[in-house]
């Protein structure tokens, strides 16, 4: 009986398919795409339940800082969203320049502080809250309405090379 079962139980080999899966480097492109995926799954037209907009989940006041007032047009313009993200990174890097020099390489609450982690945390909570966190040695904590914390962003987005972002207090889109 075993011979009959074995005869009917042929194994069919399928052709092995290779997939071209993109691998994000630990550079600025990798940084912004990882952050965008966390914020909106990388979708340009997303508006969350609190009204944050686009691929990087901008608040209206942040957009107004860059003279962007038409949120519907913003949601339909990927190029503008990318320019706004870069401009915000430049402004945050300028605001946090002293803290970047002072804290990168240190460990706070078990998290190694990196420049990219600081910039991601500033995107989450604003540069002022990141300053408070760093300068209080991790005692001043912040979490957004969905529970994401400065600490989680410092950790998740650490180690990206964002040295090509030039600090600019007056960055525009």
JSON list of C-alpha atoms in Angstrom, two decimals:
[
{"chain": "A", "resi": 1, "resn": "UNK", "atom": "CA", "xyz": [0.00, 0.00, 0.00]},
{"chain": "A", "resi": 2, "resn": "UNK", "atom": "CA", "xyz": [2.87, 2.39, 0.70]},
{"chain": "A", "resi": 3, "resn": "UNK", "atom": "CA", "xyz": [4.06, 2.00, -2.90]},
{"chain": "A", "resi": 4, "resn": "UNK", "atom": "CA", "xyz": [0.73, 3.16, -4.32]},
{"chain": "A", "resi": 5, "resn": "UNK", "atom": "CA", "xyz": [0.57, 6.24, -2.07]},
{"chain": "A", "resi": 6, "resn": "UNK", "atom": "CA", "xyz": [4.13, 7.13, -2.99]},
{"chain": "A", "resi": 7, "resn": "UNK", "atom": "CA", "xyz": [3.42, 6.74, -6.70]},
{"chain": "A", "resi": 8, "resn": "UNK", "atom": "CA", "xyz": [0.53, 9.22, -6.56]},
{"chain": "A", "resi": 9, "resn": "UNK", "atom": "CA", "xyz": [2.38, 11.68, -4.33]},
{"chain": "A", "resi": 10, "resn": "UNK", "atom": "CA", "xyz": [4.71, 13.28, -6.88]},
{"chain": "A", "resi": 11, "resn": "UNK", "atom": "CA", "xyz": [6.49, 16.47, -5.91]},
{"chain": "A", "resi": 12, "resn": "UNK", "atom": "CA", "xyz": [6.29, 19.22, -8.47]},
{"chain": "A", "resi": 13, "resn": "UNK", "atom": "CA", "xyz": [9.18, 21.68, -8.46]},
{"chain": "A", "resi": 14, "resn": "UNK", "atom": "CA", "xyz": [8.21, 25.24, -9.21]},
{"chain": "A", "resi": 15, "resn": "UNK", "atom": "CA", "xyz": [10.56, 27.67, -10.85]},
{"chain": "A", "resi": 16, "resn": "UNK", "atom": "CA", "xyz": [12.21, 29.85, -8.23]},
{"chain": "A", "resi": 17, "resn": "UNK", "atom": "CA", "xyz": [11.17, 33.44, -8.79]},
{"chain": "A", "resi": 18, "resn": "UNK", "atom": "CA", "xyz": [13.48, 36.26, -7.78]},
{"chain": "A", "resi": 19, "resn": "UNK", "atom": "CA", "xyz": [11.99, 39.52, -6.66]},
{"chain": "A", "resi": 20, "resn": "UNK", "atom": "CA", "xyz": [13.57, 42.91, -6.95]},
{"chain": "A", "resi": 21, "resn": "UNK", "atom": "CA", "xyz": [12.86, 44.15, -3.44]},
{"chain": "A", "resi": 22, "resn": "UNK", "atom": "CA", "xyz": [14.32, 47.60, -2.84]},
{"chain": "A", "resi": 23, "resn": "UNK", "atom": "CA", "xyz": [16.63, 47.91, 0.12]},
{"chain": "A", "resi": 24, "resn": "UNK", "atom": "CA", "xyz": [16.76, 51.30, 1.76]},
{"chain": "A", "resi": 25, "resn": "UNK", "atom": "CA", "xyz": [20.20, 52.51, 2.72]},
{"chain": "A", "resi": 26, "resn": "UNK", "atom": "CA", "xyz": [20.92, 54.25, 6.02]},
{"chain": "A", "resi": 27, "resn": "UNK", "atom": "CA", "xyz": [21.08, 57.60, 4.22]},
{"chain": "A", "resi": 28, "resn": "UNK", "atom": "CA", "xyz": [18.70, 60.55, 3.90]},
{"chain": "A", "resi": 29, "resn": "UNK", "atom": "CA", "xyz": [16.48, 58.72, 1.39]},
{"chain": "A", "resi": 30, "resn": "UNK", "atom": "CA", "xyz": [16.25, 55.71, 3.70]},
{"chain": "A", "resi": 31, "resn": "UNK", "atom": "CA", "xyz": [15.56, 58.03, 6.64]},
{"chain": "A", "resi": 32, "resn": "UNK", "atom": "CA", "xyz": [12.73, 59.95, 4.98]},
{"chain": "A", "resi": 33, "resn": "UNK", "atom": "CA", "xyz": [11.12, 56.82, 3.53]},
{"chain": "A", "resi": 34, "resn": "UNK", "atom": "CA", "xyz": [11.26, 54.97, 6.87]},
{"chain": "A", "resi": 35, "resn": "UNK", "atom": "CA", "xyz": [9.77, 57.98, 8.64]},
{"chain": "A", "resi": 36, "resn": "UNK", "atom": "CA", "xyz": [7.09, 58.36, 5.95]},
{"chain": "A", "resi": 37, "resn": "UNK", "atom": "CA", "xyz": [6.16, 54.70, 6.28]},
{"chain": "A", "resi": 38, "resn": "UNK", "atom": "CA", "xyz": [5.75, 55.10, 10.06]},
{"chain": "A", "resi": 39, "resn": "UNK", "atom": "CA", "xyz": [3.72, 58.28, 9.61]},
{"chain": "A", "resi": 40, "resn": "UNK", "atom": "CA", "xyz": [1.39, 57.37, 6.73]},
{"chain": "A", "resi": 41, "resn": "UNK", "atom": "CA", "xyz": [2.55, 54.10, 5.15]},
{"chain": "A", "resi": 42, "resn": "UNK", "atom": "CA", "xyz": [4.15, 56.44, 2.60]},
{"chain": "A", "resi": 43, "resn": "UNK", "atom": "CA", "xyz": [0.82, 57.67, 1.21]},
{"chain": "A", "resi": 44, "resn": "UNK", "atom": "CA", "xyz": [0.67, 61.27, 0.03]},
{"chain": "A", "resi": 45, "resn": "UNK", "atom": "CA", "xyz": [-3.10, 61.76, 0.32]},
{"chain": "A", "resi": 46, "resn": "UNK", "atom": "CA", "xyz": [-3.61, 60.51, 3.89]},
{"chain": "A", "resi": 47, "resn": "UNK", "atom": "CA", "xyz": [-5.26, 62.72, 6.50]},
{"chain": "A", "resi": 48, "resn": "UNK", "atom": "CA", "xyz": [-5.33, 61.19, 9.96]},
{"chain": "A", "resi": 49, "resn": "UNK", "atom": "CA", "xyz": [-8.06, 61.51, 12.59]},
{"chain": "A", "resi": 50, "resn": "UNK", "atom": "CA", "xyz": [-6.32, 64.55, 14.11]},
{"chain": "A", "resi": 51, "resn": "UNK", "atom": "CA", "xyz": [-6.04, 66.35, 10.77]},
{"chain": "A", "resi": 52, "resn": "UNK", "atom": "CA", "xyz": [-2.35, 65.74, 10.08]},
{"chain": "A", "resi": 53, "resn": "UNK", "atom": "CA", "xyz": [-1.71, 65.71, 6.36]},
{"chain": "A", "resi": 54, "resn": "UNK", "atom": "CA", "xyz": [0.18, 63.79, 3.72]},
{"chain": "A", "resi": 55, "resn": "UNK", "atom": "CA", "xyz": [3.06, 61.38, 3.51]},
{"chain": "A", "resi": 56, "resn": "UNK", "atom": "CA", "xyz": [4.87, 62.98, 6.47]},
{"chain": "A", "resi": 57, "resn": "UNK", "atom": "CA", "xyz": [1.74, 63.94, 8.44]},
{"chain": "A", "resi": 58, "resn": "UNK", "atom": "CA", "xyz": [2.24, 67.70, 8.63]},
{"chain": "A", "resi": 59, "resn": "UNK", "atom": "CA", "xyz": [0.21, 69.86, 10.94]},
{"chain": "A", "resi": 60, "resn": "UNK", "atom": "CA", "xyz": [-1.45, 72.95, 9.49]},
{"chain": "A", "resi": 61, "resn": "UNK", "atom": "CA", "xyz": [0.68, 75.37, 11.54]},
{"chain": "A", "resi": 62, "resn": "UNK", "atom": "CA", "xyz": [3.87, 73.72, 10.26]},
{"chain": "A", "resi": 63, "resn": "UNK", "atom": "CA", "xyz": [2.61, 74.06, 6.69]},
{"chain": "A", "resi": 64, "resn": "UNK", "atom": "CA", "xyz": [1.75, 77.72, 7.32]},
{"chain": "A", "resi": 65, "resn": "UNK", "atom": "CA", "xyz": [5.35, 78.30, 8.45]},
{"chain": "A", "resi": 66, "resn": "UNK", "atom": "CA", "xyz": [6.29, 77.37, 4.86]},
{"chain": "A", "resi": 67, "resn": "UNK", "atom": "CA", "xyz": [3.49, 79.52, 3.39]},
{"chain": "A", "resi": 68, "resn": "UNK", "atom": "CA", "xyz": [1.39, 76.50, 2.43]},
{"chain": "A", "resi": 69, "resn": "UNK", "atom": "CA", "xyz": [-2.27, 77.30, 3.08]},
{"chain": "A", "resi": 70, "resn": "UNK", "atom": "CA", "xyz": [-4.20, 75.15, 0.60]},
{"chain": "A", "resi": 71, "resn": "UNK", "atom": "CA", "xyz": [-4.20, 71.73, 2.23]},
{"chain": "A", "resi": 72, "resn": "UNK", "atom": "CA", "xyz": [-6.13, 70.04, -0.58]},
{"chain": "A", "resi": 73, "resn": "UNK", "atom": "CA", "xyz": [-3.58, 71.20, -3.14]},
{"chain": "A", "resi": 74, "resn": "UNK", "atom": "CA", "xyz": [-0.81, 70.09, -0.75]},
{"chain": "A", "resi": 75, "resn": "UNK", "atom": "CA", "xyz": [-2.28, 66.58, -0.52]},
{"chain": "A", "resi": 76, "resn": "UNK", "atom": "CA", "xyz": [-2.30, 66.32, -4.33]},
{"chain": "A", "resi": 77, "resn": "UNK", "atom": "CA", "xyz": [1.28, 67.53, -4.75]},
{"chain": "A", "resi": 78, "resn": "UNK", "atom": "CA", "xyz": [3.96, 64.92, -3.86]},
{"chain": "A", "resi": 79, "resn": "UNK", "atom": "CA", "xyz": [6.79, 67.23, -4.98]},
{"chain": "A", "resi": 80, "resn": "UNK", "atom": "CA", "xyz": [5.61, 69.96, -2.60]},
{"chain": "A", "resi": 81, "resn": "UNK", "atom": "CA", "xyz": [5.36, 67.45, 0.26]},
{"chain": "A", "resi": 82, "resn": "UNK", "atom": "CA", "xyz": [8.94, 66.30, -0.35]},
{"chain": "A", "resi": 83, "resn": "UNK", "atom": "CA", "xyz": [10.18, 69.91, -0.45]},
{"chain": "A", "resi": 84, "resn": "UNK", "atom": "CA", "xyz": [8.28, 70.73, 2.76]},
{"chain": "A", "resi": 85, "resn": "UNK", "atom": "CA", "xyz": [9.80, 67.71, 4.52]},
{"chain": "A", "resi": 86, "resn": "UNK", "atom": "CA", "xyz": [13.32, 68.71, 3.53]},
{"chain": "A", "resi": 87, "resn": "UNK", "atom": "CA", "xyz": [12.71, 72.33, 4.59]},
{"chain": "A", "resi": 88, "resn": "UNK", "atom": "CA", "xyz": [11.38, 71.18, 7.97]},
{"chain": "A", "resi": 89, "resn": "UNK", "atom": "CA", "xyz": [14.45, 68.97, 8.48]},
{"chain": "A", "resi": 90, "resn": "UNK", "atom": "CA", "xyz": [16.71, 71.96, 7.73]},
{"chain": "A", "resi": 91, "resn": "UNK", "atom": "CA", "xyz": [14.84, 74.20, 10.18]},
{"chain": "A", "resi": 92, "resn": "UNK", "atom": "CA", "xyz": [14.80, 71.52, 12.90]},
{"chain": "A", "resi": 93, "resn": "UNK", "atom": "CA", "xyz": [18.50, 70.88, 12.39]},
{"chain": "A", "resi": 94, "resn": "UNK", "atom": "CA", "xyz": [19.16, 74.61, 12.85]},
{"chain": "A", "resi": 95, "resn": "UNK", "atom": "CA", "xyz": [16.99, 74.83, 15.97]},
{"chain": "A", "resi": 96, "resn": "UNK", "atom": "CA", "xyz": [18.62, 71.72, 17.45]},
{"chain": "A", "resi": 97, "resn": "UNK", "atom": "CA", "xyz": [22.21, 72.38, 16.25]},
{"chain": "A", "resi": 98, "resn": "UNK", "atom": "CA", "xyz": [23.64, 72.90, 19.77]},
{"chain": "A", "resi": 99, "resn": "UNK", "atom": "CA", "xyz": [21.80, 69.87, 21.13]},
{"chain": "A", "resi": 100, "resn": "UNK", "atom": "CA", "xyz": [23.03, 67.74, 18.21]},
{"chain": "A", "resi": 101, "resn": "UNK", "atom": "CA", "xyz": [26.64, 68.73, 19.05]},
{"chain": "A", "resi": 102, "resn": "UNK", "atom": "CA", "xyz": [26.10, 68.18, 22.77]},
{"chain": "A", "resi": 103, "resn": "UNK", "atom": "CA", "xyz": [24.13, 64.92, 22.82]},
{"chain": "A", "resi": 104, "resn": "UNK", "atom": "CA", "xyz": [24.99, 62.82, 19.73]},
{"chain": "A", "resi": 105, "resn": "UNK", "atom": "CA", "xyz": [26.91, 59.77, 20.91]},
{"chain": "A", "resi": 106, "resn": "UNK", "atom": "CA", "xyz": [25.54, 59.92, 24.47]},
{"chain": "A", "resi": 107, "resn": "UNK", "atom": "CA", "xyz": [23.08, 57.41, 25.87]},
{"chain": "A", "resi": 108, "resn": "UNK", "atom": "CA", "xyz": [19.83, 58.54, 27.51]},
{"chain": "A", "resi": 109, "resn": "UNK", "atom": "CA", "xyz": [17.40, 56.02, 29.02]},
{"chain": "A", "resi": 110, "resn": "UNK", "atom": "CA", "xyz": [19.33, 53.25, 27.27]},
{"chain": "A", "resi": 111, "resn": "UNK", "atom": "CA", "xyz": [19.01, 54.90, 23.83]},
{"chain": "A", "resi": 112, "resn": "UNK", "atom": "CA", "xyz": [22.11, 55.94, 21.91]},
{"chain": "A", "resi": 113, "resn": "UNK", "atom": "CA", "xyz": [21.44, 59.46, 20.65]},
{"chain": "A", "resi": 114, "resn": "UNK", "atom": "CA", "xyz": [22.04, 60.07, 16.94]},
{"chain": "A", "resi": 115, "resn": "UNK", "atom": "CA", "xyz": [21.43, 63.04, 14.69]},
{"chain": "A", "resi": 116, "resn": "UNK", "atom": "CA", "xyz": [18.82, 61.19, 12.64]},
{"chain": "A", "resi": 117, "resn": "UNK", "atom": "CA", "xyz": [17.02, 60.09, 15.79]},
{"chain": "A", "resi": 118, "resn": "UNK", "atom": "CA", "xyz": [16.93, 63.69, 16.98]},
{"chain": "A", "resi": 119, "resn": "UNK", "atom": "CA", "xyz": [15.52, 64.90, 13.64]},
{"chain": "A", "resi": 120, "resn": "UNK", "atom": "CA", "xyz": [12.87, 62.17, 13.61]},
{"chain": "A", "resi": 121, "resn": "UNK", "atom": "CA", "xyz": [11.87, 62.96, 17.20]},
{"chain": "A", "resi": 122, "resn": "UNK", "atom": "CA", "xyz": [11.60, 66.65, 16.25]},
{"chain": "A", "resi": 123, "resn": "UNK", "atom": "CA", "xyz": [9.32, 65.68, 13.38]},
{"chain": "A", "resi": 124, "resn": "UNK", "atom": "CA", "xyz": [7.10, 63.82, 15.85]},
{"chain": "A", "resi": 125, "resn": "UNK", "atom": "CA", "xyz": [6.97, 66.29, 18.70]},
{"chain": "A", "resi": 126, "resn": "UNK", "atom": "CA", "xyz": [8.57, 69.55, 17.64]},
{"chain": "A", "resi": 127, "resn": "UNK", "atom": "CA", "xyz": [12.13, 70.70, 18.26]},
{"chain": "A", "resi": 128, "resn": "UNK", "atom": "CA", "xyz": [11.24, 72.31, 21.60]},
{"chain": "A", "resi": 129, "resn": "UNK", "atom": "CA", "xyz": [10.04, 69.03, 23.11]},
{"chain": "A", "resi": 130, "resn": "UNK", "atom": "CA", "xyz": [13.19, 67.27, 21.90]},
{"chain": "A", "resi": 131, "resn": "UNK", "atom": "CA", "xyz": [15.31, 69.96, 23.59]},
{"chain": "A", "resi": 132, "resn": "UNK", "atom": "CA", "xyz": [13.37, 69.45, 26.83]},
{"chain": "A", "resi": 133, "resn": "UNK", "atom": "CA", "xyz": [13.86, 65.67, 26.62]},
{"chain": "A", "resi": 134, "resn": "UNK", "atom": "CA", "xyz": [17.59, 65.87, 25.92]},
{"chain": "A", "resi": 135, "resn": "UNK", "atom": "CA", "xyz": [18.37, 68.66, 28.39]},
{"chain": "A", "resi": 136, "resn": "UNK", "atom": "CA", "xyz": [16.44, 66.90, 31.17]},
{"chain": "A", "resi": 137, "resn": "UNK", "atom": "CA", "xyz": [18.45, 63.72, 30.50]},
{"chain": "A", "resi": 138, "resn": "UNK", "atom": "CA", "xyz": [15.26, 61.93, 29.47]},
{"chain": "A", "resi": 139, "resn": "UNK", "atom": "CA", "xyz": [13.04, 63.00, 32.35]},
{"chain": "A", "resi": 140, "resn": "UNK", "atom": "CA", "xyz": [10.83, 65.36, 30.31]},
{"chain": "A", "resi": 141, "resn": "UNK", "atom": "CA", "xyz": [8.96, 62.92, 28.08]},
{"chain": "A", "resi": 142, "resn": "UNK", "atom": "CA", "xyz": [6.49, 63.47, 25.27]},
{"chain": "A", "resi": 143, "resn": "UNK", "atom": "CA", "xyz": [4.10, 61.14, 23.47]},
{"chain": "A", "resi": 144, "resn": "UNK", "atom": "CA", "xyz": [1.69, 62.10, 20.72]},
{"chain": "A", "resi": 145, "resn": "UNK", "atom": "CA", "xyz": [-2.05, 61.37, 20.80]},
{"chain": "A", "resi": 146, "resn": "UNK", "atom": "CA", "xyz": [-1.43, 57.91, 19.32]},
{"chain": "A", "resi": 147, "resn": "UNK", "atom": "CA", "xyz": [1.20, 56.98, 21.93]},
{"chain": "A", "resi": 148, "resn": "UNK", "atom": "CA", "xyz": [4.36, 57.44, 19.86]},
{"chain": "A", "resi": 149, "resn": "UNK", "atom": "CA", "xyz": [7.12, 58.83, 22.05]},
{"chain": "A", "resi": 150, "resn": "UNK", "atom": "CA", "xyz": [10.27, 60.86, 21.53]},
{"chain": "A", "resi": 151, "resn": "UNK", "atom": "CA", "xyz": [12.17, 57.87, 22.89]},
{"chain": "A", "resi": 152, "resn": "UNK", "atom": "CA", "xyz": [10.65, 55.47, 20.35]},
{"chain": "A", "resi": 153, "resn": "UNK", "atom": "CA", "xyz": [11.57, 57.80, 17.47]},
{"chain": "A", "resi": 154, "resn": "UNK", "atom": "CA", "xyz": [15.11, 58.36, 18.81]},
{"chain": "A", "resi": 155, "resn": "UNK", "atom": "CA", "xyz": [15.55, 54.59, 18.81]},
{"chain": "A", "resi": 156, "resn": "UNK", "atom": "CA", "xyz": [13.69, 53.60, 15.64]},
{"chain": "A", "resi": 157, "resn": "UNK", "atom": "CA", "xyz": [15.29, 56.25, 13.43]},
{"chain": "A", "resi": 158, "resn": "UNK", "atom": "CA", "xyz": [18.81, 56.17, 14.81]},
{"chain": "A", "resi": 159, "resn": "UNK", "atom": "CA", "xyz": [21.92, 55.69, 12.74]},
{"chain": "A", "resi": 160, "resn": "UNK", "atom": "CA", "xyz": [20.88, 57.21, 9.41]},
{"chain": "A", "resi": 161, "resn": "UNK", "atom": "CA", "xyz": [23.42, 59.47, 7.71]},
{"chain": "A", "resi": 162, "resn": "UNK", "atom": "CA", "xyz": [21.64, 62.80, 7.45]},
{"chain": "A", "resi": 163, "resn": "UNK", "atom": "CA", "xyz": [24.78, 64.91, 7.19]},
{"chain": "A", "resi": 164, "resn": "UNK", "atom": "CA", "xyz": [23.68, 66.19, 3.77]},
{"chain": "A", "resi": 165, "resn": "UNK", "atom": "CA", "xyz": [20.86, 68.15, 5.45]},
{"chain": "A", "resi": 166, "resn": "UNK", "atom": "CA", "xyz": [22.22, 71.65, 5.99]},
{"chain": "A", "resi": 167, "resn": "UNK", "atom": "CA", "xyz": [20.89, 73.52, 9.00]},
{"chain": "A", "resi": 168, "resn": "UNK", "atom": "CA", "xyz": [18.93, 76.54, 7.77]},
{"chain": "A", "resi": 169, "resn": "UNK", "atom": "CA", "xyz": [16.86, 78.74, 10.00]},
{"chain": "A", "resi": 170, "resn": "UNK", "atom": "CA", "xyz": [15.10, 80.29, 6.98]},
{"chain": "A", "resi": 171, "resn": "UNK", "atom": "CA", "xyz": [14.53, 77.20, 4.82]},
{"chain": "A", "resi": 172, "resn": "UNK", "atom": "CA", "xyz": [11.69, 77.51, 2.34]},
{"chain": "A", "resi": 173, "resn": "UNK", "atom": "CA", "xyz": [9.91, 75.22, -0.11]}
]
